[in-house]
Short mmCIF file of C-alpha atoms in Angstrom, two decimals:
data_model
loop_
_atom_site.label_atom_id
_atom_site.label_comp_id
_atom_site.label_asym_id
_atom_site.label_seq_id
_atom_site.Cartn_x
_atom_site.Cartn_y
_atom_site.Cartn_z
CA UNK A 247 -5.55 13.25 30.72
CA UNK A 248 -3.05 11.83 28.26
CA UNK A 249 -4.96 11.08 25.08
CA UNK A 250 -2.19 8.94 23.59
CA UNK A 251 -2.08 5.17 23.84
CA UNK A 252 1.21 4.21 25.49
CA UNK A 253 2.44 0.64 25.31
CA UNK A 254 1.06 -1.42 28.13
CA UNK A 255 3.46 -2.49 30.86
CA UNK A 256 4.67 -6.07 30.63
CA UNK A 257 1.85 -8.33 31.72
CA UNK A 258 2.13 -10.19 34.95
CA UNK A 259 3.77 -13.55 34.27
CA UNK A 260 0.82 -15.18 36.03
CA UNK A 261 -1.56 -13.47 33.64
CA UNK A 262 -2.23 -15.35 30.43
CA UNK A 263 -1.31 -13.49 27.25
CA UNK A 264 -4.49 -12.95 25.30
CA UNK A 265 -4.66 -14.35 21.82
CA UNK A 266 -6.49 -12.32 19.17
CA UNK A 267 -7.36 -13.61 15.71
CA UNK A 268 -7.33 -10.74 13.20
CA UNK A 269 -9.17 -11.51 9.94
CA UNK A 270 -8.38 -8.62 7.59
CA UNK A 271 -7.49 -8.67 3.89
CA UNK A 272 -5.94 -5.20 3.63
CA UNK A 273 -2.25 -5.63 4.40
CA UNK A 274 -1.83 -2.13 5.81
CA UNK A 275 -4.89 -2.37 8.03
CA UNK A 276 -3.83 -5.84 9.18
CA UNK A 277 -0.35 -4.59 10.08
CA UNK A 278 -1.85 -1.61 11.89
CA UNK A 279 -4.20 -3.81 13.93
CA UNK A 280 -1.37 -6.20 14.75
CA UNK A 281 0.78 -3.29 15.88
CA UNK A 282 -1.95 -1.82 18.08
CA UNK A 283 -2.74 -5.17 19.69
CA UNK A 284 0.83 -6.36 20.16
CA UNK A 285 1.63 -3.06 21.83
CA UNK A 286 -0.84 -4.10 24.49
CA UNK A 287 0.99 -7.44 24.83
CA UNK A 288 -1.58 -9.45 23.03
CA UNK A 289 -0.63 -12.37 20.82
CA UNK A 290 -1.92 -11.84 17.29
CA UNK A 291 -2.63 -14.28 14.48
CA UNK A 292 -3.43 -12.69 11.14
CA UNK A 293 -5.50 -14.27 8.40
CA UNK A 294 -6.22 -12.45 5.15
CA UNK A 295 -9.15 -14.20 3.49
CA UNK A 296 -12.41 -15.83 4.46
CA UNK A 297 -11.53 -19.37 3.44
CA UNK A 298 -8.21 -19.39 5.35
CA UNK A 299 -10.04 -17.95 8.35
CA UNK A 300 -12.57 -20.77 8.23
CA UNK A 301 -9.77 -23.35 7.98
CA UNK A 302 -7.90 -21.71 10.86
CA UNK A 303 -11.01 -21.76 13.04
CA UNK A 304 -11.57 -25.44 12.29
CA UNK A 305 -8.00 -26.49 13.00
CA UNK A 306 -7.02 -24.42 16.04
CA UNK A 307 -8.16 -23.90 19.60
CA UNK A 308 -10.37 -20.84 20.06
CA UNK A 309 -8.64 -17.48 20.31
CA UNK A 310 -9.67 -15.19 23.17
CA UNK A 311 -11.26 -12.73 20.74
CA UNK A 312 -11.62 -12.07 17.03
CA UNK A 313 -11.32 -8.83 15.06
CA UNK A 314 -13.18 -9.42 11.81
CA UNK A 315 -13.47 -7.47 8.58
CA UNK A 316 -16.66 -8.07 6.59
CA UNK A 317 -15.49 -7.55 3.02
CA UNK A 318 -13.09 -10.43 2.57
CA UNK A 319 -11.97 -12.34 -0.53
CA UNK A 320 -13.23 -15.88 -1.18
CA UNK A 321 -15.70 -15.97 1.70
CA UNK A 322 -17.39 -12.94 3.25
CA UNK A 323 -16.84 -11.93 6.85
CA UNK A 324 -20.53 -12.61 7.50
CA UNK A 325 -20.06 -16.24 6.36
CA UNK A 326 -16.98 -16.55 8.56
CA UNK A 327 -18.97 -15.19 11.49
CA UNK A 328 -21.83 -17.63 10.91
CA UNK A 329 -19.34 -20.51 10.65
CA UNK A 330 -17.55 -19.39 13.78
CA UNK A 331 -20.74 -19.25 15.81
CA UNK A 332 -21.63 -22.80 14.78
CA UNK A 333 -18.30 -24.06 16.13
CA UNK A 334 -18.73 -25.11 19.78
CA UNK A 335 -15.32 -23.84 20.93
CA UNK A 336 -15.80 -20.45 19.26
CA UNK A 337 -19.50 -19.96 19.89
CA UNK A 338 -19.06 -17.59 22.85
CA UNK A 339 -15.79 -15.83 22.02
CA UNK A 340 -16.09 -12.05 21.56
CA UNK A 341 -16.09 -11.01 17.90
CA UNK A 342 -15.49 -7.35 17.14
CA UNK A 343 -16.49 -6.55 13.57
CA UNK A 344 -14.34 -3.81 12.05
CA UNK A 345 -15.77 -2.80 8.72
CA UNK A 346 -16.17 0.12 6.34
CA UNK A 347 -19.83 -0.85 5.93
CA UNK A 348 -21.80 1.49 8.13
CA UNK A 349 -25.48 1.34 7.24
CA UNK A 350 -27.99 0.29 9.87
CA UNK A 351 -28.76 -2.82 7.83
CA UNK A 352 -25.13 -3.96 7.70
CA UNK A 353 -24.71 -3.46 11.43
CA UNK A 354 -27.99 -5.25 12.22
CA UNK A 355 -27.04 -8.21 10.00
CA UNK A 356 -23.65 -8.50 11.72
CA UNK A 357 -25.26 -8.60 15.16
CA UNK A 358 -27.85 -11.11 13.93
CA UNK A 359 -25.00 -13.31 12.69
CA UNK A 360 -23.41 -13.23 16.14
CA UNK A 361 -21.10 -10.21 16.33
CA UNK A 362 -20.37 -9.02 19.87
CA UNK A 363 -19.47 -5.49 18.84
CA UNK A 364 -19.22 -3.35 15.70
CA UNK A 365 -16.76 -0.61 14.85
CA UNK A 366 -16.54 1.23 11.55
CA UNK A 367 -13.42 2.08 9.55
CA UNK A 368 -11.56 4.41 9.80
CA UNK A 369 -11.17 3.53 13.44
CA UNK A 370 -9.86 5.13 16.59
CA UNK A 371 -7.21 2.82 18.12
CA UNK A 372 -8.14 3.87 21.67
CA UNK A 373 -11.79 3.01 21.02
CA UNK A 374 -10.88 -0.31 19.44
CA UNK A 375 -8.84 -1.32 22.47
CA UNK A 376 -11.51 -0.19 24.91
CA UNK A 377 -14.19 -2.17 23.11
CA UNK A 378 -12.00 -5.25 22.75
CA UNK A 379 -11.07 -5.18 26.43
CA UNK A 380 -14.73 -4.81 27.36
CA UNK A 381 -15.57 -7.85 25.22
CA UNK A 382 -12.75 -9.88 26.74
CA UNK A 383 -13.76 -8.95 30.29
CA UNK A 384 -17.37 -9.88 29.65
CA UNK A 385 -16.41 -13.19 28.08
CA UNK A 386 -14.09 -14.01 31.00
CA UNK A 387 -16.91 -13.18 33.41
CA UNK A 388 -19.27 -15.53 31.59
CA UNK A 389 -16.58 -18.24 31.58
CA UNK A 390 -15.97 -17.83 35.31
CA UNK A 391 -19.69 -17.93 36.06
CA UNK A 392 -20.06 -21.08 33.95
CA UNK A 393 -17.21 -22.75 35.85
CA UNK A 394 -18.66 -21.76 39.22
CA UNK B 148 5.35 -6.18 -63.94
CA UNK B 149 8.14 -8.29 -62.32
CA UNK B 150 9.70 -5.01 -61.12
CA UNK B 151 6.46 -4.02 -59.32
CA UNK B 152 6.34 -7.48 -57.71
CA UNK B 153 9.90 -7.08 -56.46
CA UNK B 154 9.03 -3.72 -54.86
CA UNK B 155 5.95 -5.18 -53.17
CA UNK B 156 7.93 -8.12 -51.83
CA UNK B 157 10.63 -5.81 -50.50
CA UNK B 158 8.00 -3.63 -48.84
CA UNK B 159 6.31 -6.65 -47.27
CA UNK B 160 9.68 -7.91 -46.06
CA UNK B 161 10.52 -4.53 -44.57
CA UNK B 162 7.14 -4.30 -42.86
CA UNK B 163 7.47 -7.79 -41.40
CA UNK B 164 10.99 -7.03 -40.10
CA UNK B 165 9.81 -3.68 -38.70
CA UNK B 166 6.86 -5.30 -36.91
CA UNK B 167 9.06 -8.05 -35.52
CA UNK B 168 11.56 -5.45 -34.34
CA UNK B 169 8.86 -3.42 -32.61
CA UNK B 170 7.46 -6.50 -30.89
CA UNK B 171 10.95 -7.44 -29.68
CA UNK B 172 11.48 -3.88 -28.45
CA UNK B 173 8.18 -4.02 -26.57
CA UNK B 174 9.09 -7.34 -24.94
CA UNK B 175 12.52 -5.99 -23.99
CA UNK B 176 10.96 -2.86 -22.46
CA UNK B 177 8.56 -4.96 -20.43
CA UNK B 178 11.38 -7.19 -19.21
CA UNK B 179 13.45 -4.11 -18.36
CA UNK B 180 10.57 -2.58 -16.38
CA UNK B 181 10.07 -5.86 -14.49
CA UNK B 182 13.78 -6.02 -13.74
CA UNK B 183 13.81 -2.43 -12.44
CA UNK B 184 10.80 -3.21 -10.27
CA UNK B 185 12.40 -6.43 -8.99
CA UNK B 186 15.58 -4.51 -8.14
CA UNK B 187 13.64 -1.79 -6.31
CA UNK B 188 11.28 -4.12 -4.45
CA UNK B 189 13.57 -4.94 -1.48
CA UNK B 190 14.42 -1.23 -1.06
CA UNK B 191 10.75 -0.30 -1.16
CA UNK B 192 9.84 -3.00 1.32
CA UNK B 193 12.60 -1.93 3.70
CA UNK B 194 11.45 1.68 3.35
CA UNK B 195 7.84 0.75 4.04
CA UNK B 196 8.73 -1.44 7.02
CA UNK B 197 10.78 1.37 8.57
CA UNK B 198 8.27 4.14 7.99
CA UNK B 199 5.15 2.10 8.67
CA UNK B 200 6.36 1.37 12.15
CA UNK B 201 7.30 4.99 12.78
CA UNK B 202 3.94 6.24 11.48
CA UNK B 203 2.04 3.75 13.59
CA UNK B 204 4.01 4.65 16.69
CA UNK B 205 3.43 8.33 15.99
CA UNK B 206 -0.30 7.70 15.49
CA UNK B 207 -0.50 6.01 18.88
CA UNK B 208 1.18 8.92 20.62
CA UNK B 209 4.90 8.06 20.77
CA UNK B 210 7.32 10.92 20.33
CA UNK B 211 9.26 9.84 17.22
CA UNK B 212 10.67 13.23 16.24
CA UNK B 213 14.21 12.30 17.28
CA UNK B 214 14.11 8.96 15.47
CA UNK B 215 13.03 10.19 12.06
CA UNK B 216 15.43 9.01 9.36
CA UNK B 217 16.49 11.46 6.66
CA UNK B 218 13.83 11.47 3.97
CA UNK B 219 15.57 11.54 0.59
CA UNK B 220 13.89 13.36 -2.25
CA UNK B 221 13.03 10.13 -4.13
CA UNK B 222 11.48 8.76 -0.95
CA UNK B 223 9.18 11.69 -0.35
CA UNK B 224 6.34 10.55 -2.58
CA UNK B 225 6.32 6.91 -1.36
CA UNK B 226 6.28 8.36 2.15
CA UNK B 227 3.31 10.53 1.26
CA UNK B 228 1.39 7.51 -0.03
CA UNK B 229 2.10 5.58 3.15
CA UNK B 230 1.17 8.54 5.30
CA UNK B 231 -2.11 9.01 3.42
CA UNK B 232 -2.93 5.32 3.85
CA UNK B 233 -2.41 5.72 7.57
CA UNK B 234 -4.56 8.86 7.67
CA UNK B 235 -7.38 7.13 5.79
CA UNK B 236 -7.31 4.12 8.13
CA UNK B 237 -7.54 6.02 11.41
CA UNK B 238 -9.55 8.71 13.06
CA UNK B 239 -9.42 10.60 16.30
CA UNK B 240 -6.30 12.17 17.82
CA UNK B 241 -4.08 9.77 15.84
CA UNK B 242 -4.74 11.80 12.70
CA UNK B 243 -3.64 15.08 14.31
CA UNK B 244 -0.40 13.46 15.44
CA UNK B 245 0.23 12.19 11.91
CA UNK B 246 -0.49 15.66 10.50
CA UNK B 247 2.07 17.21 12.84
CA UNK B 248 4.65 14.64 11.76
CA UNK B 249 4.13 15.39 8.06
CA UNK B 250 4.34 19.14 8.76
CA UNK B 251 7.69 18.54 10.44
CA UNK B 252 8.86 16.70 7.32
CA UNK B 253 7.78 19.63 5.15
CA UNK B 254 5.30 17.65 3.10
CA UNK B 255 3.07 20.67 2.36
CA UNK B 256 5.22 22.26 -0.39
CA UNK B 257 5.67 18.87 -2.06
CA UNK B 258 1.91 18.25 -2.10
CA UNK B 259 1.34 21.75 -3.50
CA UNK B 260 3.85 21.12 -6.29
CA UNK B 261 2.04 17.88 -7.24
CA UNK B 262 -1.26 19.69 -7.76
CA UNK B 263 -0.16 20.31 -11.34
CA UNK B 264 1.10 16.79 -11.98
CA UNK B 265 0.29 15.21 -15.33
CA UNK B 266 -0.96 12.11 -13.51
CA UNK B 267 -4.49 12.30 -12.15
CA UNK B 268 -3.73 9.88 -9.29
CA UNK B 269 -0.90 12.10 -8.10
CA UNK B 270 -3.06 15.22 -8.27
CA UNK B 271 -5.83 13.56 -6.26
CA UNK B 272 -3.37 12.31 -3.64
CA UNK B 273 -1.80 15.75 -3.37
CA UNK B 274 -5.23 17.33 -2.82
CA UNK B 275 -6.06 14.84 -0.07
CA UNK B 276 -2.65 15.31 1.52
CA UNK B 277 -3.16 19.08 1.69
CA UNK B 278 -6.43 18.43 3.49
CA UNK B 279 -4.95 16.04 6.01
CA UNK B 280 -2.08 18.43 6.64
CA UNK B 281 -4.73 20.97 7.73
CA UNK B 282 -2.67 23.72 6.20
CA UNK B 283 -4.90 26.81 5.99
CA UNK B 284 -2.55 28.47 3.49
CA UNK B 285 -3.35 25.72 0.97
CA UNK B 286 -7.06 26.62 0.96
CA UNK B 287 -7.03 28.89 -2.12
CA UNK B 288 -5.28 26.21 -4.22
CA UNK B 289 -7.66 23.48 -3.06
CA UNK B 290 -10.68 25.74 -3.55
CA UNK B 291 -9.53 26.35 -7.11
CA UNK B 292 -9.34 22.57 -7.65
CA UNK B 293 -12.87 22.16 -6.34
CA UNK B 294 -14.26 24.91 -8.54
CA UNK B 295 -12.54 23.93 -11.76
CA UNK B 296 -11.59 20.26 -11.40
CA UNK B 297 -13.14 17.19 -12.99
CA UNK B 298 -15.86 15.06 -11.41
CA UNK B 299 -13.42 13.16 -9.15
CA UNK B 300 -11.20 16.12 -8.36
CA UNK B 301 -14.23 18.01 -7.02
CA UNK B 302 -14.97 15.26 -4.51
CA UNK B 303 -11.36 14.98 -3.36
CA UNK B 304 -10.94 18.76 -3.08
CA UNK B 305 -14.21 19.00 -1.14
CA UNK B 306 -12.96 16.42 1.34
CA UNK B 307 -9.65 18.28 1.69
CA UNK B 308 -11.44 21.55 2.40
CA UNK B 309 -13.62 19.89 5.01
CA UNK B 310 -10.51 18.46 6.64
CA UNK B 311 -8.95 21.93 6.80
CA UNK B 312 -12.05 23.69 8.16
CA UNK B 313 -15.38 21.89 7.94
CA UNK B 314 -17.41 24.73 9.41
CA UNK B 315 -16.06 27.31 6.99
CA UNK B 316 -16.39 25.20 3.85
CA UNK B 317 -19.48 23.00 4.36
CA UNK B 318 -21.79 25.49 2.58
CA UNK B 319 -19.65 25.86 -0.50
CA UNK B 320 -18.96 22.12 -0.66
CA UNK B 321 -22.68 21.32 -0.67
CA UNK B 322 -23.38 24.03 -3.26
CA UNK B 323 -20.63 22.67 -5.51
CA UNK B 324 -21.75 19.06 -5.14
CA UNK B 325 -25.33 20.08 -5.98
CA UNK B 326 -24.30 22.01 -9.06
CA UNK B 327 -21.88 19.50 -10.55
CA UNK B 328 -23.23 17.09 -13.11
CA UNK B 329 -21.89 13.55 -13.56
CA UNK B 330 -20.73 13.50 -9.97
CA UNK B 331 -19.42 10.16 -8.73
CA UNK B 332 -21.92 9.83 -5.89
CA UNK B 333 -20.51 6.57 -4.54
CA UNK B 334 -17.17 8.37 -4.15
CA UNK B 335 -18.97 11.23 -2.36
CA UNK B 336 -20.56 8.70 -0.03
CA UNK B 337 -17.27 7.00 0.85
CA UNK B 338 -14.96 9.99 0.94
CA UNK B 339 -17.26 12.33 2.85
CA UNK B 340 -18.35 9.80 5.45
CA UNK B 341 -16.53 11.49 8.36
CA UNK B 342 -18.29 14.80 7.58
CA UNK B 343 -21.79 13.52 6.94
CA UNK B 344 -23.28 15.27 9.96
CA UNK B 345 -22.06 18.73 8.91
CA UNK B 346 -23.01 18.24 5.27
CA UNK B 347 -26.42 16.82 6.14
CA UNK B 348 -27.18 19.91 8.20
CA UNK B 349 -26.32 22.23 5.31
CA UNK B 350 -28.20 20.07 2.81
CA UNK B 351 -31.30 20.08 4.97
CA UNK B 352 -31.23 23.86 5.13
CA UNK B 353 -31.22 23.94 1.32
CA UNK B 354 -34.07 21.50 0.78
CA UNK B 355 -35.99 22.30 -2.43
CA UNK B 356 -39.54 23.55 -2.15
CA UNK B 357 -42.48 21.56 -3.48
CA UNK B 358 -42.72 24.06 -6.34
CA UNK B 359 -39.08 23.53 -7.40
CA UNK B 360 -38.34 22.04 -10.77
CA UNK B 361 -37.16 18.45 -11.25
CA UNK B 362 -33.74 19.79 -12.25
CA UNK B 363 -33.37 21.32 -8.79
CA UNK B 364 -34.90 18.42 -6.88
CA UNK B 365 -33.01 15.52 -8.47
CA UNK B 366 -29.42 16.51 -7.50
CA UNK B 367 -30.62 17.30 -3.99
CA UNK B 368 -32.28 13.91 -3.56
CA UNK B 369 -29.25 12.09 -4.97
CA UNK B 370 -26.84 13.95 -2.71
CA UNK B 371 -29.13 13.29 0.26
CA UNK B 372 -28.89 9.57 -0.48
CA UNK B 373 -25.10 9.71 -0.90
CA UNK B 374 -24.85 11.39 2.49
CA UNK B 375 -27.37 8.91 4.00
CA UNK B 376 -29.65 11.73 5.05
CA UNK B 377 -32.72 10.44 6.89
CA UNK B 378 -35.82 12.38 5.97
CA UNK B 379 -39.35 12.16 7.32
CA UNK B 380 -41.91 10.79 4.87
CA UNK B 381 -43.84 14.09 4.92
CA UNK B 382 -40.82 15.91 3.57
CA UNK B 383 -40.51 13.50 0.67
CA UNK B 384 -44.22 13.47 -0.15
CA UNK B 385 -44.15 16.51 -2.53
CA UNK B 386 -41.56 14.73 -4.67
CA UNK B 387 -43.73 11.67 -5.16
CA UNK B 388 -46.49 13.19 -7.24
CA UNK B 389 -47.31 11.80 -10.68
CA UNK B 390 -46.11 15.01 -12.33
CA UNK B 391 -42.53 14.30 -11.32
CA UNK B 392 -40.07 12.70 -13.71
CA UNK B 393 -39.17 9.02 -13.37
CA UNK B 394 -35.69 9.90 -12.07
CA UNK B 395 -37.10 12.10 -9.30
CA UNK B 396 -39.61 9.44 -8.30
CA UNK B 397 -36.91 6.77 -8.11
CA UNK B 398 -34.54 9.03 -6.14
CA UNK B 399 -37.32 9.96 -3.69
CA UNK B 400 -38.50 6.37 -3.18
CA UNK B 401 -34.91 5.33 -2.39
CA UNK B 402 -34.86 7.77 0.50
CA UNK B 403 -37.90 6.40 2.30
CA UNK B 404 -37.16 4.90 5.67
CA UNK B 405 -39.51 3.66 8.32
CA UNK B 406 -43.02 2.40 7.89
CA UNK B 407 -44.79 5.78 7.85
CA UNK B 408 -44.11 6.26 4.14
CA UNK B 409 -45.27 2.82 3.02
CA UNK B 410 -48.56 4.02 1.61
CA UNK B 411 -46.94 6.79 -0.43
CA UNK B 412 -44.44 4.35 -1.90
CA UNK B 413 -46.99 1.61 -2.59
CA UNK B 414 -49.16 4.14 -4.46
CA UNK B 415 -46.65 3.89 -7.33
CA UNK B 416 -46.81 0.11 -7.59
CA UNK B 417 -48.68 0.45 -10.90
CA UNK B 418 -46.57 3.24 -12.35
CA UNK B 419 -46.19 3.04 -16.11
CA UNK B 420 -42.37 2.96 -15.96
CA UNK B 421 -41.07 -0.44 -14.80
CA UNK B 422 -38.00 1.17 -13.14
CA UNK B 423 -40.30 2.98 -10.71
CA UNK B 424 -42.23 -0.26 -10.04
CA UNK B 425 -38.99 -2.15 -9.39
CA UNK B 426 -37.89 0.60 -6.99
CA UNK B 427 -41.24 0.44 -5.19
CA UNK B 428 -40.82 -3.32 -4.71
CA UNK B 429 -37.27 -2.88 -3.45
CA UNK B 430 -38.30 -0.14 -1.02
CA UNK B 431 -41.18 -2.21 0.33
CA UNK B 432 -38.68 -4.98 1.01
CA UNK B 433 -36.97 -2.60 3.41
CA UNK B 434 -39.85 -0.70 4.95
CA UNK B 435 -42.83 -2.97 4.21
CA UNK B 436 -45.12 -4.71 6.68
CA UNK B 437 -47.36 -7.78 6.26
CA UNK B 438 -50.17 -5.41 5.10
CA UNK B 439 -48.13 -4.68 1.97
CA UNK B 440 -48.07 -8.33 0.92
CA UNK B 441 -51.04 -7.96 -1.47
CA UNK B 442 -49.31 -5.19 -3.42
CA UNK B 443 -46.11 -7.20 -3.65
CA UNK B 444 -47.86 -10.43 -4.60
CA UNK B 445 -49.48 -8.56 -7.48
CA UNK B 446 -46.06 -7.23 -8.47
CA UNK B 447 -44.66 -10.75 -8.77
CA UNK B 448 -46.94 -11.13 -11.81
CA UNK B 449 -45.49 -8.03 -13.50
CA UNK B 450 -44.39 -8.27 -17.12
CA UNK B 451 -40.90 -7.03 -16.25
CA UNK B 452 -38.42 -9.55 -14.86
CA UNK B 453 -36.80 -6.99 -12.50
CA UNK B 454 -40.12 -6.05 -10.94
CA UNK B 455 -41.01 -9.71 -10.31
CA UNK B 456 -37.51 -10.32 -8.88
CA UNK B 457 -37.59 -7.35 -6.50
CA UNK B 458 -41.15 -8.16 -5.42
CA UNK B 459 -40.22 -11.78 -4.60
CA UNK B 460 -37.17 -10.58 -2.65
CA UNK B 461 -39.31 -8.03 -0.80
CA UNK B 462 -41.94 -10.60 0.18
CA UNK B 463 -39.28 -12.80 1.75
CA UNK B 464 -37.82 -9.83 3.64
CA UNK B 465 -41.03 -8.53 5.17
CA UNK B 466 -41.01 -9.40 8.85
CA UNK B 467 -43.67 -11.81 9.99
CA UNK B 468 -44.49 -13.42 6.62
CA UNK B 469 -42.01 -16.28 6.23
CA UNK B 470 -41.39 -18.52 3.20
CA UNK B 471 -44.40 -20.81 3.76
CA UNK B 472 -46.89 -17.94 3.91
CA UNK B 473 -45.25 -16.22 0.91
CA UNK B 474 -45.46 -19.43 -1.10
CA UNK B 475 -49.15 -19.84 -0.32
CA UNK B 476 -49.81 -16.19 -1.21
CA UNK B 477 -48.04 -16.59 -4.54
CA UNK B 478 -50.01 -19.72 -5.32
CA UNK B 479 -53.21 -17.65 -5.24
CA UNK B 480 -52.03 -15.74 -8.31
CA UNK B 481 -51.90 -18.95 -10.37
CA UNK B 482 -49.09 -17.29 -12.31
CA UNK B 483 -46.26 -19.68 -13.08
CA UNK B 484 -43.80 -16.82 -13.68
CA UNK B 485 -44.46 -15.54 -10.17
CA UNK B 486 -44.03 -19.03 -8.70
CA UNK B 487 -40.83 -19.57 -10.69
CA UNK B 488 -39.43 -16.24 -9.56
CA UNK B 489 -40.19 -17.00 -5.92
CA UNK B 490 -38.50 -20.39 -6.23
CA UNK B 491 -35.44 -18.78 -7.85
CA UNK B 492 -35.14 -16.09 -5.16
CA UNK B 493 -35.61 -18.66 -2.39
CA UNK B 494 -32.86 -20.80 -3.92
CA UNK B 495 -30.61 -17.75 -4.29
CA UNK B 496 -31.09 -16.73 -0.67
CA UNK B 497 -30.95 -20.28 0.65
CA UNK B 498 -34.39 -19.87 2.21
CA UNK B 499 -35.98 -23.11 3.36
CA UNK B 500 -39.61 -23.42 2.36
#
C-alpha cells in the first residue's frame, strides 16, 4: 500500500468540482489546507477571520463543505458554526472542525453547535481528506434522497 | 557667580544637543531597519513561496529530491523555521518524509550549532529541530539541554527526546518534569500532546502513595492535569483529606471527572480557604448532578465574589436544572447578592430565563 497522497487524476468533466470553504486564521495552515484540497481538484475559498466568514456565508451560495478552525479572530469558530447552521442554505452542509482544542468538552460543544466531524491539529492530511470525502458523500446522499 | 552660570548653561546646552542627537540617531536606526526589512521582504516572500510548496509536496509524498534548489547559507535558518512550522502542523507519515528531506539538506549540524546561540528563540527552535530530525546522535546534546536548561528549554528538550525515541526517554522526561520547579505547565500540555499516552503511562506508574508528602504529591497532580490524565475518584481520594495543603486540594479537585467523585468534592464546599471553595463550585459545574444543587445554591451566598460566580455558573451548567429552576432555587436563599450574581452570569452566558 502506498501511504503517500498522490494528486488526484483530473476529475471527469461531467463531475462537478467541489467547493470547500476554509476558515483558518493561521496563514501557513490555511495555505497547507488549500494545497491539500486543491491537489484533489477541489475549489477552495479561504477566509481568515470569523467576521469575514460570517459575511461570506451571508453573501454567497453554500459551499459543498466547510473546514473550520475554532480559535479565530473577531468571532470564534463556534459562533461562525452557530450562524452557519441557522442559515437555510448552509444548514445541512458538512462542517469539519479542525482545531488545536482537544478536550472532550470542546469536541462535545462543537458537535452540539452543529459540526459534522472533528479533527485535531496537528493533522494527518490523508485522514483529513478521508473524513472530508465521507462528509461530502453523506451530504450528497441526503441531498439525493431529499430530491427523490 | 556669572562664571558658574555660564558653565551650567553650557552644560545644559551640551546635554540638550546630546539628547537630541541620540533621539535622531535612534529614529535613523529605526528607519534603516525598516528599510532593510522592506528591501528583504520580496526576497523572503519568494523564498517562502518556493520552499512552502516543496515542503508541502514532500509532506504529501511527492519525490522532490531532484527539484530542490540550492540552499544558500543565509537561507538555511529561514528554511529551518518553515520546516519546523510544517512539522508542527502535521502528523503521520508526512512528518517522516519531511525529516528525510531535512536530513538530505544537512540541517542536523546547523541545528546543533544553534544550541549555543545567544538568542533563546533560536536555541529552542534548534532543540525542536533536532527532535524532528530524529537524529539519534543528537541525543546527548538534547539530554544535556533537558537536564540543565531553563524552565522552557526543559519542555522543548523533553519533546525533542520523545520525538527521537519516546520509549527510551519517557521515564527520564517524566522524572525531569516532576522535579523541575516553575515549569510552564501550559507549554507542557501543548508541546507534549502527541506523546500524552506514553507519558501518562509512566506517570501512572509513579503515582505517589497516600503517605507521601504534599511536596511529592503536588507536582504529580499538576503534571497529571497538564497531560490530561484521567484518574478514578478512588485514586484521588487520599489527596482530598483536610490535612492536605490548599494547593494539593485544588490540584486534586481539578482532576475529578465523572460523577462518582461528586461527594468527595462537595465535602470541601465549606473549606476555610475561598480558593478551594471556588474550585469545588467550578468542579461541580463539570461533574455535578441535580442532587448537588443545594450545595451550590448555598455557595451562591458565599462572602467571596469568585465562589458566588463559580457557583452560579455551575448551577446553570448542571444538566436537568435549567434557568427557571435555578432562579427559583436562588430565590429561596433571599440573598440579593446571590440573585444579582445569577442575573449577571445569565446575562454573560446569554441564558434566557
